[in-house]
Every structure is written in structure tokens, then in C-alpha cells.
Amino acid sequence: ASTRSISILGSTGSIGTNTLDVLTHLGGRETFEVVALTGASNIALLAEQAIAHGARLAVTADESQYVALRDLLSGTGIEVAAGQSGLMEAANAGADMVMAAIVGTAGLAPTLAAARRGADIALANKECLVSAGDLFVAAVRQGGGRLLPVDSEHNAIFQVLEESQRHAVERVILTASGGPFRTFTREQMANVTVETARAHPNWSMGLKISIDSASMFNKALEMIEAKHLFGLAPEQVEVIVHPQSIIHSMVGYSDGSVLAQLGSPDMRHAIGYALEFPRRAKLPVERLDFARLARLDFEAPDEARFPALRLARLAMTRGGVQGAVLNGAKEVALDAFIAGDTGFLSMAQITEAVMEELAHLPPAASMDDVFAADLEARQRAKARLG
Ligand code: NDP
Ligand code: MG
């Protein structure tokens, strides 16, 4: 097999380290040449990864870490860069495939650059589709690369949505674990801490997405992500709570048939599928033992306790830059919750208030409008936090 090349934006995170692990299982440098790796604060790990995987370029998003990273890599021949321009350099470094695994809106500009130059995009960073929606999809299409979903739900849908049957798709059903507060009352949720919110029952993930899972903002982002990724109407996107996280998502067709993708909750599965598509990789993920599982449970999501789902529907129905507004306000509120400056329930309250204030914003004609809406939403969310 001919060697392909890959860059990983956000290699030091949860998705990033899982991606490097998958690369090792796929045959290491014989299969994929690693071009660029990027991190932010964790430069010791970044340097270690760059050396172990033979990267050509290592980039820290944090400019103040440039000298320290350069010192860690001196004498290795690995090129070092930093800051926003460094991230753009990594995105443009010419790899066939780019794994987009930076957390939050910070991932948008470099992923967009990689899409525009025609790289295949393995997309973990859901914020690209939530904020930039159709503009991001159009950038991938114009660039000519593939868009391969890594988010486990979307990867599942991608696996069971046959292109030739697209006209017959009635609905997609995103599964949600319900997170650590699935059975909590609103009163109980009002006082939860970061430590309890980050403890996801099934998946091991980065801090922010873990807390977003507890509030179901993660599912809200995924609803918007699915709409853009698969060209769906808002009412075609459904959510069902499935506490075991064994069914990763489903597609319902016009004949009443529902196709589901199942697996153990291990992100290496979705990552491997995206990296090796259209082939299936050989992966060491745990095999399902149905006799031991015994049962799979389902329940309707409660939008009164998890208003994020209602906000996603509102954003999808309004369209335009409402996804960018929802995400920008949510990121500010989430950072405030992590810092201990606001309560768990106020994340949805702040986001909803900002969405109402900015409901009038016109649709985005260009990425500048997306970034402007994101910034405006952040400023308004900050103003509400005082
Ligand atoms: P992590 O927090 O574990 O990792 C985030 C990565 O982004 C790290 O490499 C981090 O560097 C880097 N980073 C942080 N801030 C910045 C910044 N301002 N500019 C550039 N890089 C930055 O996140 P996850 O791996 O969990 O998630 C990554 C993305 O994938 C998110 O969009 C998430 O929603 C999505 N995703 C994650 C899943 C999961 O299982 N984890 C599942 C589905 C989607 P450093 O650590 O060095 O500071
Ligand atoms: Mg997901």
C-alpha cells in the first residue's frame, strides 16, 4: 500500500492521542507519514509525540511556549512554529488528510484552510459545522477533499447511510447517554460541581466535551452538526437517550427500516473508520458480548431538564448564524462554569438569552460574518456574566 500523509490539529488532546494510537495500529510510518502535529499548553507531550511519530512540524497554539518547545526539539530536525500563524502553517503543510481535533472555535480557521486546499478532513471538531455550517461544507466541496465524520454519532450515521439510498432517508436518530445527570432533578443540577459534571459514565473525553455531555449541549451541537453534514431538515434530526452508549446512532428509511451502528464506546473505532475509509481497519477495540450486555435501554430526552436540546432546535429552525451564536455564547458560559464563576443551569440560560438578543442577525455571506457573530455572542455572554 502506498504511504499517505496526515497532520493532526490538536494531537495532545483526547482525540489526538487516540488518533496517534490508531496510526500505530494501522502500521505506523509505513501507512501514514505524520506531517504536522499541534497542541497548546502540553508542549512536553507534543515534543514527545513529534519525535516518536517522526513529524516534520510541531506547533503550539500558545505563542508564549514557542521557545520552550523549540528547546525541547532542538537537534531533532523537527521544525517548530507557534500561534495562529503556526496553526495555519500546520493546516497548509500539505498532508493528504487532516484530523481536526482542536477543541472549540479555535479549530475553525485552520480546519477551513485545510478544507480549502483540498485535504481530506477527518472532523472531530464539531464547532466547524455548528458555527460555519453550509459555508464549511461548501469549502470542503470546493477544495475537493472528503469530509469524514469522527464524532461517534455522525460516524455511525456515515456508516449506515448508503449514498444510493439518500433519497429514502426519513430521519437520523442520534443516541445520547444522558450523561452523569440523566436522573437528576433540576434542583439537584443547580448545585453540581465541575468534578461531578466531568465524570462521563461511558466515554473518556476532554474536559469541555465531558461537561457539554452532562448539560446535553454536546448533543445540541451534534444535532446542528448532523443537519449540515447530511443535508437534513431540522425535524429529521431526532435524539434518543440510550444510557449504555452501545448504539452510536441510527438512520430511519422510508420503508420503516432503521439501520444502527453498534460498538463498544471507544473513539478509536470512529477514528479508524475515518482514516481508512472506504476500507475497514483492523483495530484492538473491545468486541461486544451481547449475552453479557443482556439489554439496551431507551428513554425520551427531557427538554425541561436539558434545555440545550430545545436551543439546538431553535438554532436549526432559524438557520443563518444562530449556530455560531449558540456555540459562542455556550463556550463563554462553559468557561465560566469551569472557572467556578457561574452555575451549571445558567449555561443554558445565558445561551438562550444571547440567542434571543441576536435572533435578528442576517445569514452569513462569508466567514467574516460567522466570526463576527461568534464574537458578538461571546461579548454578550460575558456581559451577562458581569
Ligand atoms: P481535548 O481538550 O482533550 O484536546 C483539545 C486539543 O486542542 C489539545 O490538543 C489542546 O492542546 C488543543 N487546544 C486547546 N486550546 C487550543 C487553542 N486555543 N488553539 C489551538 N489548540 C488548542 O479535546 P478533545 O480531544 O476531547 O476534543 C477535540 C474536539 O473533538 C472537540 O471539538 C470535541 O468536541 C470533539 N470530539 C471529541 C470527542 C472525544 O471523545 N474526546 C468525541 C467527539 C468529538 P493542549 O492539550 O496541548 O493544551
Ligand atoms: Mg459525539
PDB file of C-alpha atoms in Angstrom, residues 21-313:
ATOM      1  CA  ASP A  21      -2.645   5.250  18.850  1.00  0.00           C
ATOM      2  CA  VAL A  22      -4.760   4.211  15.849  1.00  0.00           C
ATOM      3  CA  LEU A  23      -1.947   5.231  13.484  1.00  0.00           C
ATOM      4  CA  THR A  24       0.393   2.902  15.352  1.00  0.00           C
ATOM      5  CA  HIS A  25      -2.096   0.042  14.985  1.00  0.00           C
ATOM      6  CA  LEU A  26      -2.540   0.781  11.273  1.00  0.00           C
ATOM      7  CA  GLY A  27       1.166   0.194  10.697  1.00  0.00           C
ATOM      8  CA  GLY A  28       2.825   3.440  11.766  1.00  0.00           C
ATOM      9  CA  ARG A  29       5.001   5.278   9.272  1.00  0.00           C
ATOM     10  CA  GLU A  30       4.631   2.532   6.671  1.00  0.00           C
ATOM     11  CA  THR A  31       0.964   3.503   6.336  1.00  0.00           C
ATOM     12  CA  PHE A  32       0.775   7.160   7.330  1.00  0.00           C
ATOM     13  CA  GLU A  33       3.553   9.698   7.264  1.00  0.00           C
ATOM     14  CA  VAL A  34       2.958  12.289  10.007  1.00  0.00           C
ATOM     15  CA  VAL A  35       3.467  15.804   8.653  1.00  0.00           C
ATOM     16  CA  ALA A  36       2.390  18.246  11.373  1.00  0.00           C
ATOM     17  CA  LEU A  37       1.221  17.923  14.975  1.00  0.00           C
ATOM     18  CA  THR A  38      -0.259  20.760  17.008  1.00  0.00           C
ATOM     19  CA  GLY A  39      -1.002  21.313  20.693  1.00  0.00           C
ATOM     20  CA  ALA A  40      -1.370  24.268  23.003  1.00  0.00           C
ATOM     21  CA  SER A  41      -0.287  24.044  26.653  1.00  0.00           C
ATOM     22  CA  ASN A  42       1.017  20.487  26.753  1.00  0.00           C
ATOM     23  CA  ILE A  43       4.305  21.006  24.914  1.00  0.00           C
ATOM     24  CA  ALA A  44       6.171  18.170  26.674  1.00  0.00           C
ATOM     25  CA  LEU A  45       3.687  15.667  25.238  1.00  0.00           C
ATOM     26  CA  LEU A  46       3.718  17.454  21.879  1.00  0.00           C
ATOM     27  CA  ALA A  47       7.508  17.170  21.623  1.00  0.00           C
ATOM     28  CA  GLU A  48       7.405  13.516  22.655  1.00  0.00           C
ATOM     29  CA  GLN A  49       4.743  12.763  20.015  1.00  0.00           C
ATOM     30  CA  ALA A  50       6.607  14.647  17.285  1.00  0.00           C
ATOM     31  CA  ILE A  51       9.763  12.652  17.944  1.00  0.00           C
ATOM     32  CA  ALA A  52       8.018   9.283  18.318  1.00  0.00           C
ATOM     33  CA  HIS A  53       5.978   9.668  15.131  1.00  0.00           C
ATOM     34  CA  GLY A  54       8.633  11.420  13.051  1.00  0.00           C
ATOM     35  CA  ALA A  55       6.652  14.611  12.439  1.00  0.00           C
ATOM     36  CA  ARG A  56       8.156  17.302  10.196  1.00  0.00           C
ATOM     37  CA  LEU A  57       6.496  20.209  12.038  1.00  0.00           C
ATOM     38  CA  ALA A  58       5.366  20.740  15.655  1.00  0.00           C
ATOM     39  CA  VAL A  59       3.184  23.734  16.518  1.00  0.00           C
ATOM     40  CA  THR A  60       1.995  25.125  19.820  1.00  0.00           C
ATOM     41  CA  ALA A  61      -1.018  27.416  19.622  1.00  0.00           C
ATOM     42  CA  ASP A  62       0.363  29.218  22.660  1.00  0.00           C
ATOM     43  CA  GLU A  63       2.974  31.740  21.481  1.00  0.00           C
ATOM     44  CA  SER A  64       4.495  32.038  24.959  1.00  0.00           C
ATOM     45  CA  GLN A  65       5.513  28.356  24.714  1.00  0.00           C
ATOM     46  CA  TYR A  66       7.419  28.746  21.459  1.00  0.00           C
ATOM     47  CA  VAL A  67      10.918  28.968  22.935  1.00  0.00           C
ATOM     48  CA  ALA A  68      10.322  26.080  25.327  1.00  0.00           C
ATOM     49  CA  LEU A  69       9.040  23.859  22.505  1.00  0.00           C
ATOM     50  CA  ARG A  70      11.981  24.846  20.301  1.00  0.00           C
ATOM     51  CA  ASP A  71      14.377  23.884  23.093  1.00  0.00           C
ATOM     52  CA  LEU A  72      12.647  20.517  23.593  1.00  0.00           C
ATOM     53  CA  LEU A  73      13.051  19.746  19.897  1.00  0.00           C
ATOM     54  CA  SER A  74      16.483  21.244  19.275  1.00  0.00           C
ATOM     55  CA  GLY A  75      18.740  18.929  17.325  1.00  0.00           C
ATOM     56  CA  THR A  76      15.883  16.738  16.111  1.00  0.00           C
ATOM     57  CA  GLY A  77      15.423  18.498  12.784  1.00  0.00           C
ATOM     58  CA  ILE A  78      11.726  18.970  13.536  1.00  0.00           C
ATOM     59  CA  GLU A  79      10.518  22.391  12.542  1.00  0.00           C
ATOM     60  CA  VAL A  80       8.756  24.437  15.261  1.00  0.00           C
ATOM     61  CA  ALA A  81       6.118  27.151  14.985  1.00  0.00           C
ATOM     62  CA  ALA A  82       3.595  28.847  17.268  1.00  0.00           C
ATOM     63  CA  GLY A  83       0.421  30.874  17.451  1.00  0.00           C
ATOM     64  CA  GLN A  84      -2.346  31.327  14.915  1.00  0.00           C
ATOM     65  CA  SER A  85       0.122  31.556  12.019  1.00  0.00           C
ATOM     66  CA  GLY A  86       1.730  28.324  13.206  1.00  0.00           C
ATOM     67  CA  LEU A  87      -1.655  26.564  13.192  1.00  0.00           C
ATOM     68  CA  MET A  88      -2.255  27.810   9.651  1.00  0.00           C
ATOM     69  CA  GLU A  89       1.178  26.543   8.653  1.00  0.00           C
ATOM     70  CA  ALA A  90       0.264  23.113  10.051  1.00  0.00           C
ATOM     71  CA  ALA A  91      -3.066  23.127   8.191  1.00  0.00           C
ATOM     72  CA  ASN A  92      -1.352  24.086   4.949  1.00  0.00           C
ATOM     73  CA  ALA A  93       1.655  21.782   5.325  1.00  0.00           C
ATOM     74  CA  GLY A  94       0.399  19.553   2.554  1.00  0.00           C
ATOM     75  CA  ALA A  95      -0.783  16.357   4.244  1.00  0.00           C
ATOM     76  CA  ASP A  96      -3.358  14.302   2.317  1.00  0.00           C
ATOM     77  CA  MET A  97      -5.537  14.130   5.417  1.00  0.00           C
ATOM     78  CA  VAL A  98      -6.041  16.480   8.349  1.00  0.00           C
ATOM     79  CA  MET A  99      -7.505  15.295  11.647  1.00  0.00           C
ATOM     80  CA  ALA A 100      -9.373  18.308  13.041  1.00  0.00           C
ATOM     81  CA  ALA A 101      -9.227  17.726  16.804  1.00  0.00           C
ATOM     82  CA  ILE A 102      -8.669  21.169  18.315  1.00  0.00           C
ATOM     83  CA  VAL A 103     -11.376  21.924  20.877  1.00  0.00           C
ATOM     84  CA  GLY A 104     -13.801  24.793  20.270  1.00  0.00           C
ATOM     85  CA  THR A 105     -13.970  27.661  17.798  1.00  0.00           C
ATOM     86  CA  ALA A 106     -10.158  27.865  17.790  1.00  0.00           C
ATOM     87  CA  GLY A 107     -10.263  24.893  15.410  1.00  0.00           C
ATOM     88  CA  LEU A 108     -12.348  26.644  12.790  1.00  0.00           C
ATOM     89  CA  ALA A 109      -9.805  28.741  10.853  1.00  0.00           C
ATOM     90  CA  PRO A 110      -7.094  26.072  10.465  1.00  0.00           C
ATOM     91  CA  THR A 111      -9.616  23.350   9.563  1.00  0.00           C
ATOM     92  CA  LEU A 112     -11.185  25.636   6.992  1.00  0.00           C
ATOM     93  CA  ALA A 113      -7.756  26.317   5.477  1.00  0.00           C
ATOM     94  CA  ALA A 114      -7.085  22.581   5.181  1.00  0.00           C
ATOM     95  CA  ALA A 115     -10.516  22.066   3.583  1.00  0.00           C
ATOM     96  CA  ARG A 116      -9.946  24.849   1.063  1.00  0.00           C
ATOM     97  CA  ARG A 117      -6.672  23.383  -0.128  1.00  0.00           C
ATOM     98  CA  GLY A 118      -8.400  20.039  -0.737  1.00  0.00           C
ATOM     99  CA  ALA A 119      -7.168  17.868   2.122  1.00  0.00           C
ATOM    100  CA  ASP A 120      -9.431  15.061   3.306  1.00  0.00           C
ATOM    101  CA  ILE A 121     -10.864  16.281   6.600  1.00  0.00           C
ATOM    102  CA  ALA A 122     -11.381  13.818   9.450  1.00  0.00           C
ATOM    103  CA  LEU A 123     -13.665  16.010  11.509  1.00  0.00           C
ATOM    104  CA  ALA A 124     -13.819  15.708  15.289  1.00  0.00           C
ATOM    105  CA  ASN A 125     -14.177  19.467  15.857  1.00  0.00           C
ATOM    106  CA  LYS A 126     -17.960  19.749  15.636  1.00  0.00           C
ATOM    107  CA  GLU A 127     -17.786  23.508  16.141  1.00  0.00           C
ATOM    108  CA  CYS A 128     -16.757  23.879  12.458  1.00  0.00           C
ATOM    109  CA  LEU A 129     -20.189  22.689  11.341  1.00  0.00           C
ATOM    110  CA  VAL A 130     -22.133  24.234  14.217  1.00  0.00           C
ATOM    111  CA  SER A 131     -20.706  27.716  13.620  1.00  0.00           C
ATOM    112  CA  ALA A 132     -19.962  27.803   9.912  1.00  0.00           C
ATOM    113  CA  GLY A 133     -22.473  25.189   8.718  1.00  0.00           C
ATOM    114  CA  ASP A 134     -23.060  25.348   4.987  1.00  0.00           C
ATOM    115  CA  LEU A 135     -20.045  27.612   4.410  1.00  0.00           C
ATOM    116  CA  PHE A 136     -17.776  24.936   5.853  1.00  0.00           C
ATOM    117  CA  VAL A 137     -19.405  22.175   3.783  1.00  0.00           C
ATOM    118  CA  ALA A 138     -19.060  24.364   0.681  1.00  0.00           C
ATOM    119  CA  ALA A 139     -15.363  24.956   1.434  1.00  0.00           C
ATOM    120  CA  VAL A 140     -14.748  21.204   1.589  1.00  0.00           C
ATOM    121  CA  ARG A 141     -16.675  20.684  -1.644  1.00  0.00           C
ATOM    122  CA  GLN A 142     -14.756  23.432  -3.454  1.00  0.00           C
ATOM    123  CA  GLY A 143     -11.449  22.110  -2.174  1.00  0.00           C
ATOM    124  CA  GLY A 144     -12.346  18.656  -3.454  1.00  0.00           C
ATOM    125  CA  GLY A 145     -11.382  16.645  -0.358  1.00  0.00           C
ATOM    126  CA  ARG A 146     -13.573  14.277   1.596  1.00  0.00           C
ATOM    127  CA  LEU A 147     -15.411  15.150   4.798  1.00  0.00           C
ATOM    128  CA  LEU A 148     -15.145  12.164   7.144  1.00  0.00           C
ATOM    129  CA  PRO A 149     -17.047  12.479  10.424  1.00  0.00           C
ATOM    130  CA  VAL A 150     -15.194  11.387  13.567  1.00  0.00           C
ATOM    131  CA  ASP A 151     -17.836  12.352  16.122  1.00  0.00           C
ATOM    132  CA  SER A 152     -19.063   8.852  17.019  1.00  0.00           C
ATOM    133  CA  GLU A 153     -22.741   9.542  16.292  1.00  0.00           C
ATOM    134  CA  HIS A 154     -22.038  11.054  12.891  1.00  0.00           C
ATOM    135  CA  ASN A 155     -19.500   8.388  12.098  1.00  0.00           C
ATOM    136  CA  ALA A 156     -22.198   5.811  12.887  1.00  0.00           C
ATOM    137  CA  ILE A 157     -24.677   7.550  10.578  1.00  0.00           C
ATOM    138  CA  PHE A 158     -21.989   7.803   7.898  1.00  0.00           C
ATOM    139  CA  GLN A 159     -21.526   4.027   8.182  1.00  0.00           C
ATOM    140  CA  VAL A 160     -25.219   3.175   7.734  1.00  0.00           C
ATOM    141  CA  LEU A 161     -26.285   5.934   5.328  1.00  0.00           C
ATOM    142  CA  GLU A 162     -25.798   4.492   1.884  1.00  0.00           C
ATOM    143  CA  GLU A 163     -25.296   7.194  -0.738  1.00  0.00           C
ATOM    144  CA  SER A 164     -27.604   5.383  -3.179  1.00  0.00           C
ATOM    145  CA  GLN A 165     -30.396   5.414  -0.571  1.00  0.00           C
ATOM    146  CA  ARG A 166     -30.064   9.054   0.396  1.00  0.00           C
ATOM    147  CA  HIS A 167     -33.415   9.984  -1.168  1.00  0.00           C
ATOM    148  CA  ALA A 168     -35.100   7.440   1.137  1.00  0.00           C
ATOM    149  CA  VAL A 169     -33.698   8.795   4.402  1.00  0.00           C
ATOM    150  CA  GLU A 170     -36.568   9.929   6.635  1.00  0.00           C
ATOM    151  CA  ARG A 171     -34.691  10.708   9.820  1.00  0.00           C
ATOM    152  CA  VAL A 172     -31.495  10.280  11.729  1.00  0.00           C
ATOM    153  CA  ILE A 173     -31.657   9.289  15.377  1.00  0.00           C
ATOM    154  CA  LEU A 174     -28.743  10.481  17.493  1.00  0.00           C
ATOM    155  CA  THR A 175     -28.206   8.455  20.627  1.00  0.00           C
ATOM    156  CA  ALA A 176     -27.262  10.235  23.857  1.00  0.00           C
ATOM    157  CA  SER A 177     -26.002   8.586  27.030  1.00  0.00           C
ATOM    158  CA  GLY A 178     -27.825  11.182  29.120  1.00  0.00           C
ATOM    159  CA  GLY A 179     -24.574  11.920  30.947  1.00  0.00           C
ATOM    160  CA  PRO A 180     -23.952  11.835  34.702  1.00  0.00           C
ATOM    161  CA  PHE A 181     -27.134  13.819  35.494  1.00  0.00           C
ATOM    162  CA  ARG A 182     -29.580  11.734  33.477  1.00  0.00           C
ATOM    163  CA  THR A 183     -31.717  11.000  36.533  1.00  0.00           C
ATOM    164  CA  PHE A 184     -31.113  14.278  38.411  1.00  0.00           C
ATOM    165  CA  THR A 185     -33.875  16.782  39.126  1.00  0.00           C
ATOM    166  CA  ARG A 186     -33.355  20.407  38.079  1.00  0.00           C
ATOM    167  CA  GLU A 187     -32.900  21.281  41.743  1.00  0.00           C
ATOM    168  CA  GLN A 188     -30.075  18.744  42.026  1.00  0.00           C
ATOM    169  CA  MET A 189     -28.482  20.018  38.819  1.00  0.00           C
ATOM    170  CA  ALA A 190     -28.434  23.596  40.102  1.00  0.00           C
ATOM    171  CA  ASN A 191     -25.630  22.813  42.554  1.00  0.00           C
ATOM    172  CA  VAL A 192     -23.403  20.316  40.717  1.00  0.00           C
ATOM    173  CA  THR A 193     -19.631  20.864  40.585  1.00  0.00           C
ATOM    174  CA  VAL A 194     -17.159  20.643  37.695  1.00  0.00           C
ATOM    175  CA  GLU A 195     -15.799  17.418  39.187  1.00  0.00           C
ATOM    176  CA  THR A 196     -19.166  15.618  39.070  1.00  0.00           C
ATOM    177  CA  ALA A 197     -20.066  17.125  35.684  1.00  0.00           C
ATOM    178  CA  ARG A 198     -16.867  15.936  34.020  1.00  0.00           C
ATOM    179  CA  ALA A 199     -17.313  12.291  35.070  1.00  0.00           C
ATOM    180  CA  HIS A 200     -18.925  10.803  31.985  1.00  0.00           C
ATOM    181  CA  PRO A 201     -20.471   7.368  32.569  1.00  0.00           C
ATOM    182  CA  ASN A 202     -19.263   5.719  29.315  1.00  0.00           C
ATOM    183  CA  TRP A 203     -16.788   7.804  27.314  1.00  0.00           C
ATOM    184  CA  SER A 204     -13.383   9.172  28.248  1.00  0.00           C
ATOM    185  CA  MET A 205     -13.078  12.622  26.611  1.00  0.00           C
ATOM    186  CA  GLY A 206     -11.631  16.106  27.006  1.00  0.00           C
ATOM    187  CA  LEU A 207     -12.886  18.335  29.850  1.00  0.00           C
ATOM    188  CA  LYS A 208     -15.119  20.657  27.816  1.00  0.00           C
ATOM    189  CA  ILE A 209     -16.941  17.995  25.813  1.00  0.00           C
ATOM    190  CA  SER A 210     -17.446  15.969  29.009  1.00  0.00           C
ATOM    191  CA  ILE A 211     -19.217  18.893  30.677  1.00  0.00           C
ATOM    192  CA  ASP A 212     -21.147  19.568  27.462  1.00  0.00           C
ATOM    193  CA  SER A 213     -22.307  15.962  27.642  1.00  0.00           C
ATOM    194  CA  ALA A 214     -23.584  16.492  31.175  1.00  0.00           C
ATOM    195  CA  SER A 215     -25.642  19.524  30.081  1.00  0.00           C
ATOM    196  CA  MET A 216     -26.512  17.851  26.760  1.00  0.00           C
ATOM    197  CA  PHE A 217     -25.053  20.858  24.959  1.00  0.00           C
ATOM    198  CA  ASN A 218     -22.870  18.265  23.277  1.00  0.00           C
ATOM    199  CA  LYS A 219     -25.978  16.606  21.828  1.00  0.00           C
ATOM    200  CA  ALA A 220     -27.309  20.041  20.878  1.00  0.00           C
ATOM    201  CA  LEU A 221     -24.125  20.740  18.893  1.00  0.00           C
ATOM    202  CA  GLU A 222     -24.384  17.282  17.338  1.00  0.00           C
ATOM    203  CA  MET A 223     -27.948  17.925  16.156  1.00  0.00           C
ATOM    204  CA  ILE A 224     -26.770  21.009  14.261  1.00  0.00           C
ATOM    205  CA  GLU A 225     -23.686  19.118  13.069  1.00  0.00           C
ATOM    206  CA  ALA A 226     -25.901  16.311  11.664  1.00  0.00           C
ATOM    207  CA  LYS A 227     -28.159  18.761   9.873  1.00  0.00           C
ATOM    208  CA  HIS A 228     -25.254  20.244   7.914  1.00  0.00           C
ATOM    209  CA  LEU A 229     -23.280  17.054   7.458  1.00  0.00           C
ATOM    210  CA  PHE A 230     -26.170  15.075   5.996  1.00  0.00           C
ATOM    211  CA  GLY A 231     -28.264  17.896   4.494  1.00  0.00           C
ATOM    212  CA  LEU A 232     -31.293  17.319   6.736  1.00  0.00           C
ATOM    213  CA  ALA A 233     -34.300  19.409   7.700  1.00  0.00           C
ATOM    214  CA  PRO A 234     -34.454  20.220  11.441  1.00  0.00           C
ATOM    215  CA  GLU A 235     -37.417  17.877  12.007  1.00  0.00           C
ATOM    216  CA  GLN A 236     -35.436  14.968  10.541  1.00  0.00           C
ATOM    217  CA  VAL A 237     -32.945  15.114  13.425  1.00  0.00           C
ATOM    218  CA  GLU A 238     -34.096  13.140  16.471  1.00  0.00           C
ATOM    219  CA  VAL A 239     -32.445  12.370  19.809  1.00  0.00           C
ATOM    220  CA  ILE A 240     -32.994   9.323  21.993  1.00  0.00           C
ATOM    221  CA  VAL A 241     -31.384   8.690  25.364  1.00  0.00           C
ATOM    222  CA  HIS A 242     -29.618   5.327  25.402  1.00  0.00           C
ATOM    223  CA  PRO A 243     -27.640   5.011  28.651  1.00  0.00           C
ATOM    224  CA  GLN A 244     -25.350   2.146  27.574  1.00  0.00           C
ATOM    225  CA  SER A 245     -23.863   4.022  24.542  1.00  0.00           C
ATOM    226  CA  ILE A 246     -23.684   0.792  22.530  1.00  0.00           C
ATOM    227  CA  ILE A 247     -25.803   2.005  19.612  1.00  0.00           C
ATOM    228  CA  HIS A 248     -23.848   5.004  18.360  1.00  0.00           C
ATOM    229  CA  SER A 249     -26.687   6.332  16.164  1.00  0.00           C
ATOM    230  CA  MET A 250     -29.286   5.235  13.607  1.00  0.00           C
ATOM    231  CA  VAL A 251     -30.822   6.122  10.253  1.00  0.00           C
ATOM    232  CA  GLY A 252     -34.541   5.608   9.574  1.00  0.00           C
ATOM    233  CA  TYR A 253     -35.604   4.974   5.956  1.00  0.00           C
ATOM    234  CA  SER A 254     -38.863   5.474   4.035  1.00  0.00           C
ATOM    235  CA  ASP A 255     -39.798   1.785   4.300  1.00  0.00           C
ATOM    236  CA  GLY A 256     -39.757   1.947   8.094  1.00  0.00           C
ATOM    237  CA  SER A 257     -36.423   0.177   8.336  1.00  0.00           C
ATOM    238  CA  VAL A 258     -33.906   1.532  10.852  1.00  0.00           C
ATOM    239  CA  LEU A 259     -30.184   0.829  10.482  1.00  0.00           C
ATOM    240  CA  ALA A 260     -27.974   1.184  13.537  1.00  0.00           C
ATOM    241  CA  GLN A 261     -24.230   1.045  14.114  1.00  0.00           C
ATOM    242  CA  LEU A 262     -23.108  -0.622  17.342  1.00  0.00           C
ATOM    243  CA  GLY A 263     -19.792  -0.933  19.108  1.00  0.00           C
ATOM    244  CA  SER A 264     -18.044  -0.508  22.422  1.00  0.00           C
ATOM    245  CA  PRO A 265     -17.681   3.168  23.459  1.00  0.00           C
ATOM    246  CA  ASP A 266     -14.135   3.653  22.163  1.00  0.00           C
ATOM    247  CA  MET A 267     -13.302   6.622  19.912  1.00  0.00           C
ATOM    248  CA  ARG A 268     -10.600   4.631  18.150  1.00  0.00           C
ATOM    249  CA  HIS A 269     -13.378   2.930  16.230  1.00  0.00           C
ATOM    250  CA  ALA A 270     -14.694   6.132  14.606  1.00  0.00           C
ATOM    251  CA  ILE A 271     -11.151   7.460  14.132  1.00  0.00           C
ATOM    252  CA  GLY A 272     -10.040   4.252  12.408  1.00  0.00           C
ATOM    253  CA  TYR A 273     -13.096   4.243  10.174  1.00  0.00           C
ATOM    254  CA  ALA A 274     -12.425   7.828   9.080  1.00  0.00           C
ATOM    255  CA  LEU A 275      -8.705   7.225   8.495  1.00  0.00           C
ATOM    256  CA  GLU A 276      -9.113   4.035   6.477  1.00  0.00           C
ATOM    257  CA  PHE A 277     -12.388   4.798   4.662  1.00  0.00           C
ATOM    258  CA  PRO A 278     -13.607   3.139   2.463  1.00  0.00           C
ATOM    259  CA  ARG A 279     -11.769   0.123   3.921  1.00  0.00           C
ATOM    260  CA  ARG A 280     -12.303  -1.183   7.420  1.00  0.00           C
ATOM    261  CA  ALA A 281      -9.290  -1.085   9.684  1.00  0.00           C
ATOM    262  CA  LYS A 282      -8.154  -3.878  11.976  1.00  0.00           C
ATOM    263  CA  LEU A 283      -8.495  -2.407  15.455  1.00  0.00           C
ATOM    264  CA  PRO A 284      -7.974  -3.678  19.006  1.00  0.00           C
ATOM    265  CA  VAL A 285     -11.238  -2.224  20.339  1.00  0.00           C
ATOM    266  CA  GLU A 286     -13.252  -4.410  22.690  1.00  0.00           C
ATOM    267  CA  ARG A 287     -15.705  -6.751  20.936  1.00  0.00           C
ATOM    268  CA  LEU A 288     -19.346  -6.646  22.016  1.00  0.00           C
ATOM    269  CA  ASP A 289     -20.547  -9.587  24.059  1.00  0.00           C
ATOM    270  CA  PHE A 290     -24.323  -9.450  23.624  1.00  0.00           C
ATOM    271  CA  ALA A 291     -25.095 -12.144  26.164  1.00  0.00           C
ATOM    272  CA  ARG A 292     -23.258 -10.110  28.770  1.00  0.00           C
ATOM    273  CA  LEU A 293     -24.853  -6.844  27.685  1.00  0.00           C
ATOM    274  CA  ALA A 294     -28.261  -8.528  28.059  1.00  0.00           C
ATOM    275  CA  ARG A 295     -30.233  -5.330  27.418  1.00  0.00           C
ATOM    276  CA  LEU A 296     -30.220  -1.962  25.725  1.00  0.00           C
ATOM    277  CA  ASP A 297     -32.399   0.785  27.223  1.00  0.00           C
ATOM    278  CA  PHE A 298     -34.005   3.857  25.682  1.00  0.00           C
ATOM    279  CA  GLU A 299     -35.862   6.877  27.014  1.00  0.00           C
ATOM    280  CA  ALA A 300     -37.145  10.163  25.624  1.00  0.00           C
ATOM    281  CA  PRO A 301     -34.875  13.139  26.350  1.00  0.00           C
ATOM    282  CA  ASP A 302     -36.304  15.665  28.814  1.00  0.00           C
ATOM    283  CA  GLU A 303     -36.017  19.149  27.307  1.00  0.00           C
ATOM    284  CA  ALA A 304     -37.210  20.773  30.526  1.00  0.00           C
ATOM    285  CA  ARG A 305     -34.143  19.466  32.380  1.00  0.00           C
ATOM    286  CA  PHE A 306     -31.900  19.691  29.315  1.00  0.00           C
ATOM    287  CA  PRO A 307     -32.932  22.941  27.534  1.00  0.00           C
ATOM    288  CA  ALA A 308     -29.844  22.752  25.283  1.00  0.00           C
ATOM    289  CA  LEU A 309     -31.809  20.392  23.010  1.00  0.00           C
ATOM    290  CA  ARG A 310     -34.575  22.957  22.600  1.00  0.00           C
ATOM    291  CA  LEU A 311     -31.980  25.638  21.817  1.00  0.00           C
ATOM    292  CA  ALA A 312     -30.461  23.435  19.106  1.00  0.00           C
ATOM    293  CA  ARG A 313     -33.867  23.072  17.501  1.00  0.00           C
TER     294      ARG A 313
END
